[in-house]
Structures are given as C-alpha cells and as structure tokens.
Amino acid sequence: MSVQEYLDKHMLSRKLEDAVNAAVRAKTPDPVLFISNHMKKSVQSVITKVKARQILDSRGIPTVEVDLHTNKGVFRASVPSGDSSGMYEAVELRDGDKGVYLGNGVAKAVKNINDKISEALVGMDPTLQSQIDQAMIDLDKTEKKGELGANAILAVSIAACKAGAAEKEVPLYRHIADLYGKVSPMLPVPAFTVISGGKHAGNNLAIQEIMILPTGANRFVEALQMGTETYHHLKAVITEKYGTHDCNVGESGGFAPNVSSFREALDLVKEAIRRAGYTDKIQIALDVAATNFCIGTKYDLDFKSPQKLGQNFLSAEDMVELYRELCNDFPIVSIEDPFDKEDWEHIKRFSSTGICQVVGDDLLMSNAKRIERAILEYACNALLLKINQVGTVTEVIEVVKQAKEAHWGVVTSHRCGETIDSFIADLSVGLSVGQIKAGAPCRGERLEKYIQLLRIEEELGDQAVYCGVDWKQ
C-alpha cells in the first residue's frame, strides 16, 4: 500500500466514524441513509469533467454551452453575444467558415474547452473561482483571450461559479457576494426595453432603445408588474396611432413603430406610463448608441432612411442641446452612449452638466483600462457591464469594484444574442448593482432573467431589499 493509499483509507475511516457518531446523536430512523448523505457532504468536490457543445442564441446564431461536472452534479452555462465587437473587448472566437452557419460557428471554441480547458481544470476545487479563471487565462496566454476564445472561457467560468455555489450549499447570488466580499445582496431596478430602434429594429428610429425604470416600486415583484402593464398599454397606444403592423418587436422585445423622431417615440412611452397610472413611479432611460450614426463629426438621425441620408445632420453641440430638451420634457434619468465611442470631448462635456446618469457602453466596452481613463477624465458616471466583453467571473467582479470605487452606477446588461441562462440576474443581486438591463418583459430569453430575480426576492423574504429610488448606487 502506498503512502497516499494509506492516507486516503484512514481519512475515509475517520469520515465514516464521524458519520456514524452523527447518526447516533441525531437518533435518525434511517441511519444508513443518514450516514450516506453525511459522507457525501464531507467529501470535497472537484471538477471531474468539462464538456462543451454548440447551441443557438436568441437570433439563431451559434454560441457556446458548457456542462461542468463535479462530485456534486452537473452545472450548465451558456454565453450571450452582441451584434458587433470592439477592439477593446475580449475576443469572441468564431470559426469563419462561410459554408457553416455563415461563418458564425463556434466549433473551435467548443474544441478548446473539450480538449484543453477540461484537461487543465480537472481536479480543481470549484469554490476557488479566481484560481480557475487564472488557470484559463494562463492557458490562453493572450491579452484578450484570442487563443481559446472569451466565449469558451466565460462559459466555463460561469459554470464553475454555479458549481462553487453548490459545493458551499448556498444560492448562486450569495456565492457571488462572497467572491466580491460583500454580504448584502440587493434586487436591482429593471430597465425594461419598450421601444427598439437603431440596429436592433427595422424601423427608422436612430436611437437603439427606450427603456422604463420602475424606481417608485417597493419590491421587485411590483416593479415587474409596473413594467409589464406599461408595456401592454404601450402596445395599445401604438395600435391606436399606427395600426397593428407597427407592434412588431425588435431583437430585445421592444416595440418597433416607424416613428420619425426621438420625441415622437418618447411621447408614446409617456402616454403609456400615464395610462398605466405610474406617472410618478416610472422613469425613462435611453440607449442612444450614437456610434452607429456618427458620420465624421456629425450625427445623422436619418441614417436608416436612404432617401433622407445626409438631410438631418446634427453637430455634437446640437446633440447636447437635444438631450437637454428631452430631459426637460420627459422623465429621462439615464442616457447611454450619447456620443461616438471616441468622442471623449463631448461625452465629458455632457457628463459635467449633471443632467442625468451617463452610461458608457461602446465608450468603455467593460474594459478596465478604458474605465480607468473615463474615471480620470470624468467622462461618464456609470458602467454598462457586459460579461462577455470581459471573459471571466473574477474579472467581471474586478471591473465592478473599479466602477463602484469611483462612485459610479453599474448597469448589468444582456446582449442582443441571448440564451436562457439567468446568470446575470444572480450576478446583479450578488454584486448589489442598482440596475439590470435585460430587455422587454416578453421573450423567454429576456424573461428568464426577470423571473430569476422574482425567485431570489421570494427566497430572501423579509431580508429582500429592492434598490428603487437608490438605483444609482
């Protein structure tokens, strides 16, 4: 018998003795079952296998799904995807074979998980999230995870996080709170997409999204009700004014009426809020995504109308004035990407006005170096957190800490290519961010995030705290 075999044998003997003694103390009617369960709990789980596959996201485009096996069970995760990627974000590995899924396949990322990542992680303790993530970063050896693919690494990182929570026998959001070093989970204010435009819809609206925030709710369940009722009132408003054909929805579930201006779209939302009876309880947020219609130093509000191309140009100064007017006339409290992603001058100027929360998305790309620059230059005051732009749970936690230390707001965000994985709901609660952007209160891949938040609030019971009016924290 080897030394290791001897130690293993006697360790098992001690655990069995402990289990028998525990059964005697408990006076259990079924000591065999009690001892069996006690032994299972006393054995530290390790990762035994990691298996990946190619699935489809909400747009019918391939993405990565992972099953991570431990002694405790199998833990599944899948990763979202955006409609574009920037040079500052982690690399989403695609196959590039135009004959298969139009080049969007992720077979290489899947193979990297099954052949390389699995081998590196087998035997590791799933509760040691930072060590697991660092092992994958070291295996990749590139700055932006371009060798293995951030989509491969993130899927495994999320699955490991779920396995870690199971090993500790705590809810996922509490495990995330432990990883962050915070012990006071909070339910975020949902930013429901109600009107879609920009690249997310086939109408002529330049801005990408109009969202509603039920900041006046007392609990998340009430916020979901308020948002959903307003969404359905908006459908009625649009139908009355434009007909049922304008009630089609964009990729995130927001309605896509063929409105001619920002103001016309906002009038529809304001009327829906009024009809729902929530005028003083619901506020509005915009995702302008201005990079999409920035031409040189001008902004073309008719960029989606070829017959009007170039007829409705606004300068950056004009855009500042437009935002001022809209915030004055509508209950707008947050604007995301009001200028081009490289127009630092004007986003700084706009942020300095203090008119509303200014969220950096394309400006930051959840990149720690970009966030650092924005903090130093006072370029914005909130981070749009897209986990697939970062690549691991550990690094996601670090950029959230970075933003919070600067007293920024944090908006956890879905992507246009989503899956039914609800991880960002637990992430938002565990990190106590004030806001979550997961799309409209419709479509399964969007609703799963909101429904998970309902479950968490129910589980927390009297301890549940909804951010509400403190949504900027």
XYZ file of N, CA, C and O in Angstrom, residues 229-241 243-244 247 255 272:
72
model
N -47.303 46.044 -17.217
C -48.552 46.749 -17.511
C -48.307 47.920 -18.456
O -49.078 48.143 -19.403
N -47.241 48.654 -18.221
C -46.915 49.782 -19.100
C -46.599 49.302 -20.502
O -46.990 49.930 -21.499
N -45.893 48.176 -20.607
C -45.559 47.587 -21.901
C -46.829 47.273 -22.690
O -46.935 47.582 -23.886
N -47.826 46.702 -22.030
C -49.069 46.362 -22.720
C -49.899 47.606 -23.054
O -50.551 47.653 -24.106
N -49.866 48.602 -22.196
C -50.525 49.871 -22.530
C -49.857 50.522 -23.744
O -50.527 51.118 -24.589
N -48.531 50.390 -23.826
C -47.809 50.953 -24.971
C -48.245 50.275 -26.262
O -48.402 50.941 -27.305
N -48.455 48.984 -26.212
C -48.935 48.273 -27.403
C -50.269 48.844 -27.867
O -50.490 49.053 -29.076
N -51.149 49.139 -26.915
C -52.455 49.720 -27.264
C -52.289 51.118 -27.846
O -52.954 51.477 -28.834
N -51.397 51.908 -27.264
C -51.147 53.272 -27.761
C -50.636 53.230 -29.197
O -51.092 53.983 -30.072
N -49.683 52.344 -29.458
C -49.108 52.227 -30.804
C -50.161 51.745 -31.794
O -50.259 52.261 -32.922
N -50.956 50.777 -31.387
C -52.001 50.244 -32.267
C -53.001 51.333 -32.644
O -53.392 51.449 -33.816
N -53.404 52.124 -31.686
C -54.361 53.199 -31.951
C -53.812 54.228 -32.933
O -54.537 54.740 -33.789
N -52.531 54.529 -32.814
C -51.950 55.599 -33.625
C -51.438 55.128 -34.982
O -51.543 55.850 -35.974
N -51.578 51.432 -36.055
C -52.089 50.148 -36.519
C -51.281 48.993 -35.969
O -50.168 49.169 -35.457
N -51.814 47.795 -36.097
C -51.174 46.617 -35.504
C -49.838 46.263 -36.150
O -48.974 45.647 -35.509
N -46.656 47.082 -34.275
C -46.429 46.446 -32.970
C -45.459 45.280 -33.063
O -45.339 44.481 -32.125
N -41.108 47.257 -28.793
C -41.893 47.535 -29.994
C -41.080 48.397 -30.961
O -40.202 49.160 -30.544
N -48.142 55.857 -22.440
C -48.341 54.507 -21.884
C -48.153 54.508 -20.373
O -48.909 53.869 -19.639
